Amino acid sequence: MKQQKRFLLQESDIPTQWYNIMADMPTKPLPPLHPRTHKPLSVDDLSKIFSEECSRQELDYEHAWIDIPEEVLDMYKYYRATPLVRAYALEKALDTPAHIYFKNESVNPLGSHKINSALPQCYYCKKEGVTNVTTETGAGQWGTALSYAAKVFGLDAAVYQVKISMQQKPYRSLIMRTFGTAVVGSPSMSTRAGKDIITADPTHHGSLGTAISEAIELATTTPNCKYTLGSVLNHVALHQTIIGLEAEKQMEMAGEYPDMVIACFGGGSNFGGIAFPFMRHNILSGRKTEYIAAEPNSCPKLTRGEFRYDFADEAGYTPLLPMYTLGHDFKPANIHAGGLRYHGAGIIVSQLLKDGLMRGVDIPQLETFEAGILFSRTEGIIPAPESCHAIAATIREAKRCKETGEKKVILFNLSGHGLIDMPSYDTFINGDLRNYDIPDEEIRQNLDKIPVIGR
Ligand SMILES: *Cc1c(COP(=O)(O)O)cnc(C)c1O
């Protein structure tokens, strides 16, 4: 009986360049704007917050291929290439004619795809003479990756962790501290942004939006300190394209090409990472592959948000980004997929959604855990609650294939494992987990609070 089949790349076949989809997009994304002057931002503006190289990559609409630095490639090789797996056992359990493949980004010791961008971000900081890095983290995956990458390149790291995630996932804070990082729960009293948020709402349990505000404040008020972000931005998705570029070669080894590419969606980095290298063939040579981003129905920016200029953080410190958003002070329910509790979508993905090159699907929490349990029992890997959204979307499509008899080839990204998230599985198995629906009025009220720009 076939259980799984793995397609593995030689070290020498690991891609040496990332793919920048902005160079090939039919409609270029609108520019990020200065939060107060509303003027388009330059590389110089961005590099007050981010490393110079990441700032350049952020605004690079021109070069489709960007070299991966030697030092970063060397570090990639300690856990890459990651396996592409044909999930025979899952197919059998679903009795579907679809062929299901997944790219397994959970196999590195840090447990998620986030390390793919943490390494280059810290490398560029080090190269530019930066000594300290700061960031926010939701579920703790990005903070974990950044903490290790900072150590690799000899930087000191301070991480603002969303308070509710800190309580739900105490091990993540401990892992970050083990790597030598200073971890602070957000909102905290250590920044002006944090104090303002707590003053307005003393029981605020934190969101990625609050943590980003605090981290940016620290970066802009500390000499030689840069801010790093684990999702949403163009340069982060760029670094993640290593996933799809490897998968492209591995699908070739399998002798197939995906009809559908699916990933879960927080800010868009693992989605962009697996999707963009395939999407270039839709744009450049008329391939018809479908791209599906799976978001929680409690944080539905792709399916129910609006395309607007909005802030990336709660306090309004960040540039204004043209994106699908639920409004920057949208407070997502405390779902266990902490990495998907974010109000907005990245610039590139937002434009692609607007242009009909991809679509979003929103999934209730219980369905995601049902999918995660089936995947665990068939493939032997316990997926991160975030990744369960991709699995649930894949299962929906595989069931549709069963109804229609279509033998579609489905590729999804397994963005991380759930071994640090076992309390959430415990809650589900005990029958204590629930769904969260948000009424239209709540979304409307939040959207009405966004300043109107460029319309
Ligand atoms: C952070 C995270 C996500 C969501 O972020 P994206 O930028 O949308 O990829 C998804 N899965 C895991 C495991 C994560 O850690």
PDB file of N, CA, C and O in Angstrom, residues 29-77:
ATOM      1  N   PRO A  29       1.598  46.945  -8.460  1.00  0.00           N
ATOM      2  CA  PRO A  29       0.918  47.405  -7.245  1.00  0.00           C
ATOM      3  C   PRO A  29       1.048  48.922  -7.094  1.00  0.00           C
ATOM      4  O   PRO A  29       2.020  49.509  -7.561  1.00  0.00           O
ATOM      5  N   LEU A  30       0.064  49.537  -6.431  1.00  0.00           N
ATOM      6  CA  LEU A  30       0.162  50.959  -6.100  1.00  0.00           C
ATOM      7  C   LEU A  30       1.278  51.131  -5.060  1.00  0.00           C
ATOM      8  O   LEU A  30       1.591  50.195  -4.328  1.00  0.00           O
ATOM      9  N   PRO A  31       1.884  52.315  -4.975  1.00  0.00           N
ATOM     10  CA  PRO A  31       3.000  52.491  -4.041  1.00  0.00           C
ATOM     11  C   PRO A  31       2.535  52.620  -2.595  1.00  0.00           C
ATOM     12  O   PRO A  31       1.426  53.092  -2.340  1.00  0.00           O
ATOM     13  N   PRO A  32       3.397  52.211  -1.644  1.00  0.00           N
ATOM     14  CA  PRO A  32       3.109  52.522  -0.238  1.00  0.00           C
ATOM     15  C   PRO A  32       3.251  54.023  -0.027  1.00  0.00           C
ATOM     16  O   PRO A  32       4.082  54.664  -0.677  1.00  0.00           O
ATOM     17  N   LEU A  33       2.435  54.593   0.865  1.00  0.00           N
ATOM     18  CA  LEU A  33       2.450  56.048   1.080  1.00  0.00           C
ATOM     19  C   LEU A  33       2.931  56.389   2.493  1.00  0.00           C
ATOM     20  O   LEU A  33       2.712  55.626   3.440  1.00  0.00           O
ATOM     21  N   HIS A  34       3.551  57.575   2.618  1.00  0.00           N
ATOM     22  CA  HIS A  34       3.960  58.073   3.930  1.00  0.00           C
ATOM     23  C   HIS A  34       2.713  58.254   4.802  1.00  0.00           C
ATOM     24  O   HIS A  34       1.710  58.794   4.333  1.00  0.00           O
ATOM     25  N   PRO A  35       2.788  57.804   6.075  1.00  0.00           N
ATOM     26  CA  PRO A  35       1.575  57.834   6.906  1.00  0.00           C
ATOM     27  C   PRO A  35       0.999  59.236   7.126  1.00  0.00           C
ATOM     28  O   PRO A  35      -0.210  59.381   7.334  1.00  0.00           O
ATOM     29  N   ARG A  36       1.812  60.286   7.063  1.00  0.00           N
ATOM     30  CA  ARG A  36       1.269  61.636   7.296  1.00  0.00           C
ATOM     31  C   ARG A  36       1.191  62.460   6.024  1.00  0.00           C
ATOM     32  O   ARG A  36       0.183  63.083   5.743  1.00  0.00           O
ATOM     33  N   THR A  37       2.276  62.470   5.203  1.00  0.00           N
ATOM     34  CA  THR A  37       2.255  63.317   4.002  1.00  0.00           C
ATOM     35  C   THR A  37       1.480  62.681   2.844  1.00  0.00           C
ATOM     36  O   THR A  37       1.108  63.364   1.897  1.00  0.00           O
ATOM     37  N   HIS A  38       1.268  61.355   2.912  1.00  0.00           N
ATOM     38  CA  HIS A  38       0.586  60.608   1.847  1.00  0.00           C
ATOM     39  C   HIS A  38       1.350  60.647   0.522  1.00  0.00           C
ATOM     40  O   HIS A  38       0.782  60.429  -0.537  1.00  0.00           O
ATOM     41  N   LYS A  39       2.659  60.935   0.589  1.00  0.00           N
ATOM     42  CA  LYS A  39       3.498  60.876  -0.623  1.00  0.00           C
ATOM     43  C   LYS A  39       4.053  59.460  -0.781  1.00  0.00           C
ATOM     44  O   LYS A  39       4.326  58.793   0.227  1.00  0.00           O
ATOM     45  N   PRO A  40       4.241  58.998  -2.044  1.00  0.00           N
ATOM     46  CA  PRO A  40       4.828  57.662  -2.235  1.00  0.00           C
ATOM     47  C   PRO A  40       6.189  57.560  -1.538  1.00  0.00           C
ATOM     48  O   PRO A  40       6.968  58.515  -1.558  1.00  0.00           O
ATOM     49  N   LEU A  41       6.457  56.426  -0.940  1.00  0.00           N
ATOM     50  CA  LEU A  41       7.685  56.263  -0.172  1.00  0.00           C
ATOM     51  C   LEU A  41       8.859  55.885  -1.068  1.00  0.00           C
ATOM     52  O   LEU A  41       8.692  55.175  -2.054  1.00  0.00           O
ATOM     53  N   SER A  42      10.037  56.354  -0.684  1.00  0.00           N
ATOM     54  CA  SER A  42      11.260  56.006  -1.405  1.00  0.00           C
ATOM     55  C   SER A  42      12.019  54.951  -0.606  1.00  0.00           C
ATOM     56  O   SER A  42      11.674  54.653   0.546  1.00  0.00           O
ATOM     57  N   VAL A  43      13.064  54.400  -1.233  1.00  0.00           N
ATOM     58  CA  VAL A  43      13.921  53.439  -0.528  1.00  0.00           C
ATOM     59  C   VAL A  43      14.502  54.096   0.727  1.00  0.00           C
ATOM     60  O   VAL A  43      14.572  53.474   1.795  1.00  0.00           O
ATOM     61  N   ASP A  44      14.885  55.371   0.614  1.00  0.00           N
ATOM     62  CA  ASP A  44      15.443  56.081   1.779  1.00  0.00           C
ATOM     63  C   ASP A  44      14.443  56.143   2.933  1.00  0.00           C
ATOM     64  O   ASP A  44      14.820  55.971   4.086  1.00  0.00           O
ATOM     65  N   ASP A  45      13.183  56.437   2.610  1.00  0.00           N
ATOM     66  CA  ASP A  45      12.159  56.479   3.668  1.00  0.00           C
ATOM     67  C   ASP A  45      12.053  55.122   4.367  1.00  0.00           C
ATOM     68  O   ASP A  45      12.055  55.039   5.589  1.00  0.00           O
ATOM     69  N   LEU A  46      11.964  54.076   3.541  1.00  0.00           N
ATOM     70  CA  LEU A  46      11.775  52.735   4.114  1.00  0.00           C
ATOM     71  C   LEU A  46      12.980  52.300   4.945  1.00  0.00           C
ATOM     72  O   LEU A  46      12.846  51.626   5.959  1.00  0.00           O
ATOM     73  N   SER A  47      14.170  52.723   4.508  1.00  0.00           N
ATOM     74  CA  SER A  47      15.370  52.228   5.197  1.00  0.00           C
ATOM     75  C   SER A  47      15.596  52.927   6.546  1.00  0.00           C
ATOM     76  O   SER A  47      16.532  52.593   7.256  1.00  0.00           O
ATOM     77  N   LYS A  48      14.716  53.860   6.906  1.00  0.00           N
ATOM     78  CA  LYS A  48      14.755  54.362   8.287  1.00  0.00           C
ATOM     79  C   LYS A  48      14.240  53.286   9.246  1.00  0.00           C
ATOM     80  O   LYS A  48      14.582  53.270  10.426  1.00  0.00           O
ATOM     81  N   ILE A  49      13.412  52.403   8.723  1.00  0.00           N
ATOM     82  CA  ILE A  49      12.829  51.337   9.559  1.00  0.00           C
ATOM     83  C   ILE A  49      13.472  49.978   9.260  1.00  0.00           C
ATOM     84  O   ILE A  49      13.815  49.236  10.163  1.00  0.00           O
ATOM     85  N   PHE A  50      13.615  49.674   7.959  1.00  0.00           N
ATOM     86  CA  PHE A  50      14.111  48.350   7.541  1.00  0.00           C
ATOM     87  C   PHE A  50      15.555  48.442   7.055  1.00  0.00           C
ATOM     88  O   PHE A  50      16.057  49.535   6.777  1.00  0.00           O
ATOM     89  N   SER A  51      16.202  47.294   6.881  1.00  0.00           N
ATOM     90  CA  SER A  51      17.541  47.296   6.286  1.00  0.00           C
ATOM     91  C   SER A  51      17.448  47.877   4.872  1.00  0.00           C
ATOM     92  O   SER A  51      16.388  47.838   4.244  1.00  0.00           O
ATOM     93  N   GLU A  52      18.578  48.416   4.398  1.00  0.00           N
ATOM     94  CA  GLU A  52      18.568  49.059   3.073  1.00  0.00           C
ATOM     95  C   GLU A  52      18.223  48.074   1.964  1.00  0.00           C
ATOM     96  O   GLU A  52      17.462  48.380   1.049  1.00  0.00           O
ATOM     97  N   GLU A  53      18.831  46.887   2.036  1.00  0.00           N
ATOM     98  CA  GLU A  53      18.604  45.919   0.968  1.00  0.00           C
ATOM     99  C   GLU A  53      17.130  45.495   0.927  1.00  0.00           C
ATOM    100  O   GLU A  53      16.540  45.408  -0.150  1.00  0.00           O
ATOM    101  N   CYS A  54      16.539  45.263   2.096  1.00  0.00           N
ATOM    102  CA  CYS A  54      15.115  44.892   2.107  1.00  0.00           C
ATOM    103  C   CYS A  54      14.264  46.051   1.590  1.00  0.00           C
ATOM    104  O   CYS A  54      13.257  45.835   0.911  1.00  0.00           O
ATOM    105  N   SER A  55      14.671  47.290   1.892  1.00  0.00           N
ATOM    106  CA  SER A  55      13.932  48.460   1.399  1.00  0.00           C
ATOM    107  C   SER A  55      13.991  48.524  -0.129  1.00  0.00           C
ATOM    108  O   SER A  55      12.997  48.835  -0.785  1.00  0.00           O
ATOM    109  N   ARG A  56      15.169  48.209  -0.681  1.00  0.00           N
ATOM    110  CA  ARG A  56      15.310  48.192  -2.146  1.00  0.00           C
ATOM    111  C   ARG A  56      14.432  47.099  -2.752  1.00  0.00           C
ATOM    112  O   ARG A  56      13.726  47.326  -3.732  1.00  0.00           O
ATOM    113  N   GLN A  57      14.485  45.926  -2.143  1.00  0.00           N
ATOM    114  CA  GLN A  57      13.684  44.810  -2.664  1.00  0.00           C
ATOM    115  C   GLN A  57      12.189  45.139  -2.584  1.00  0.00           C
ATOM    116  O   GLN A  57      11.419  44.779  -3.475  1.00  0.00           O
ATOM    117  N   GLU A  58      11.803  45.863  -1.536  1.00  0.00           N
ATOM    118  CA  GLU A  58      10.398  46.196  -1.330  1.00  0.00           C
ATOM    119  C   GLU A  58       9.833  46.985  -2.508  1.00  0.00           C
ATOM    120  O   GLU A  58       8.673  46.835  -2.871  1.00  0.00           O
ATOM    121  N   LEU A  59      10.660  47.848  -3.094  1.00  0.00           N
ATOM    122  CA  LEU A  59      10.192  48.742  -4.164  1.00  0.00           C
ATOM    123  C   LEU A  59      10.741  48.349  -5.534  1.00  0.00           C
ATOM    124  O   LEU A  59      10.722  49.150  -6.459  1.00  0.00           O
ATOM    125  N   ASP A  60      11.234  47.135  -5.669  1.00  0.00           N
ATOM    126  CA  ASP A  60      11.806  46.691  -6.940  1.00  0.00           C
ATOM    127  C   ASP A  60      10.712  46.135  -7.854  1.00  0.00           C
ATOM    128  O   ASP A  60      10.256  45.006  -7.685  1.00  0.00           O
ATOM    129  N   TYR A  61      10.282  46.943  -8.815  1.00  0.00           N
ATOM    130  CA  TYR A  61       9.227  46.533  -9.749  1.00  0.00           C
ATOM    131  C   TYR A  61       9.839  46.002 -11.050  1.00  0.00           C
ATOM    132  O   TYR A  61       9.140  45.773 -12.019  1.00  0.00           O
ATOM    133  N   GLU A  62      11.173  45.853 -11.052  1.00  0.00           N
ATOM    134  CA  GLU A  62      11.879  45.694 -12.310  1.00  0.00           C
ATOM    135  C   GLU A  62      12.554  44.336 -12.499  1.00  0.00           C
ATOM    136  O   GLU A  62      12.432  43.717 -13.543  1.00  0.00           O
ATOM    137  N   HIS A  63      13.307  43.886 -11.457  1.00  0.00           N
ATOM    138  CA  HIS A  63      14.123  42.678 -11.621  1.00  0.00           C
ATOM    139  C   HIS A  63      13.353  41.430 -11.203  1.00  0.00           C
ATOM    140  O   HIS A  63      12.991  41.288 -10.047  1.00  0.00           O
ATOM    141  N   ALA A  64      13.130  40.531 -12.168  1.00  0.00           N
ATOM    142  CA  ALA A  64      12.352  39.326 -11.863  1.00  0.00           C
ATOM    143  C   ALA A  64      13.143  38.332 -11.007  1.00  0.00           C
ATOM    144  O   ALA A  64      12.566  37.564 -10.252  1.00  0.00           O
ATOM    145  N   TRP A  65      14.469  38.358 -11.134  1.00  0.00           N
ATOM    146  CA  TRP A  65      15.289  37.380 -10.410  1.00  0.00           C
ATOM    147  C   TRP A  65      16.300  38.099  -9.529  1.00  0.00           C
ATOM    148  O   TRP A  65      17.007  38.988  -9.991  1.00  0.00           O
ATOM    149  N   ILE A  66      16.372  37.724  -8.275  1.00  0.00           N
ATOM    150  CA  ILE A  66      17.272  38.376  -7.331  1.00  0.00           C
ATOM    151  C   ILE A  66      18.150  37.325  -6.672  1.00  0.00           C
ATOM    152  O   ILE A  66      17.645  36.318  -6.138  1.00  0.00           O
ATOM    153  N   ASP A  67      19.465  37.526  -6.756  1.00  0.00           N
ATOM    154  CA  ASP A  67      20.414  36.536  -6.219  1.00  0.00           C
ATOM    155  C   ASP A  67      20.244  36.346  -4.714  1.00  0.00           C
ATOM    156  O   ASP A  67      20.122  37.325  -3.973  1.00  0.00           O
ATOM    157  N   ILE A  68      20.268  35.104  -4.295  1.00  0.00           N
ATOM    158  CA  ILE A  68      20.283  34.799  -2.863  1.00  0.00           C
ATOM    159  C   ILE A  68      21.750  34.886  -2.412  1.00  0.00           C
ATOM    160  O   ILE A  68      22.604  34.224  -2.998  1.00  0.00           O
ATOM    161  N   PRO A  69      22.057  35.719  -1.389  1.00  0.00           N
ATOM    162  CA  PRO A  69      23.464  35.837  -0.975  1.00  0.00           C
ATOM    163  C   PRO A  69      24.036  34.470  -0.557  1.00  0.00           C
ATOM    164  O   PRO A  69      23.324  33.632   0.008  1.00  0.00           O
ATOM    165  N   GLU A  70      25.311  34.294  -0.843  1.00  0.00           N
ATOM    166  CA  GLU A  70      26.023  33.044  -0.521  1.00  0.00           C
ATOM    167  C   GLU A  70      25.811  32.609   0.937  1.00  0.00           C
ATOM    168  O   GLU A  70      25.512  31.451   1.231  1.00  0.00           O
ATOM    169  N   GLU A  71      25.945  33.575   1.862  1.00  0.00           N
ATOM    170  CA  GLU A  71      25.841  33.273   3.300  1.00  0.00           C
ATOM    171  C   GLU A  71      24.433  32.769   3.653  1.00  0.00           C
ATOM    172  O   GLU A  71      24.273  31.954   4.561  1.00  0.00           O
ATOM    173  N   VAL A  72      23.432  33.299   2.936  1.00  0.00           N
ATOM    174  CA  VAL A  72      22.052  32.869   3.189  1.00  0.00           C
ATOM    175  C   VAL A  72      21.835  31.482   2.595  1.00  0.00           C
ATOM    176  O   VAL A  72      21.240  30.599   3.237  1.00  0.00           O
ATOM    177  N   LEU A  73      22.365  31.262   1.386  1.00  0.00           N
ATOM    178  CA  LEU A  73      22.246  29.938   0.756  1.00  0.00           C
ATOM    179  C   LEU A  73      22.868  28.863   1.633  1.00  0.00           C
ATOM    180  O   LEU A  73      22.321  27.772   1.807  1.00  0.00           O
ATOM    181  N   ASP A  74      24.036  29.192   2.222  1.00  0.00           N
ATOM    182  CA  ASP A  74      24.696  28.229   3.111  1.00  0.00           C
ATOM    183  C   ASP A  74      23.787  27.855   4.270  1.00  0.00           C
ATOM    184  O   ASP A  74      23.710  26.698   4.669  1.00  0.00           O
ATOM    185  N   MET A  75      23.094  28.868   4.819  1.00  0.00           N
ATOM    186  CA  MET A  75      22.184  28.598   5.931  1.00  0.00           C
ATOM    187  C   MET A  75      20.934  27.853   5.453  1.00  0.00           C
ATOM    188  O   MET A  75      20.418  26.990   6.145  1.00  0.00           O
ATOM    189  N   TYR A  76      20.433  28.211   4.258  1.00  0.00           N
ATOM    190  CA  TYR A  76      19.284  27.475   3.706  1.00  0.00           C
ATOM    191  C   TYR A  76      19.601  25.978   3.653  1.00  0.00           C
ATOM    192  O   TYR A  76      18.743  25.135   3.885  1.00  0.00           O
ATOM    193  N   LYS A  77      20.875  25.670   3.318  1.00  0.00           N
ATOM    194  CA  LYS A  77      21.222  24.265   3.084  1.00  0.00           C
ATOM    195  C   LYS A  77      21.189  23.425   4.345  1.00  0.00           C
ATOM    196  O   LYS A  77      21.233  22.210   4.263  1.00  0.00           O
TER     197      LYS A  77
END
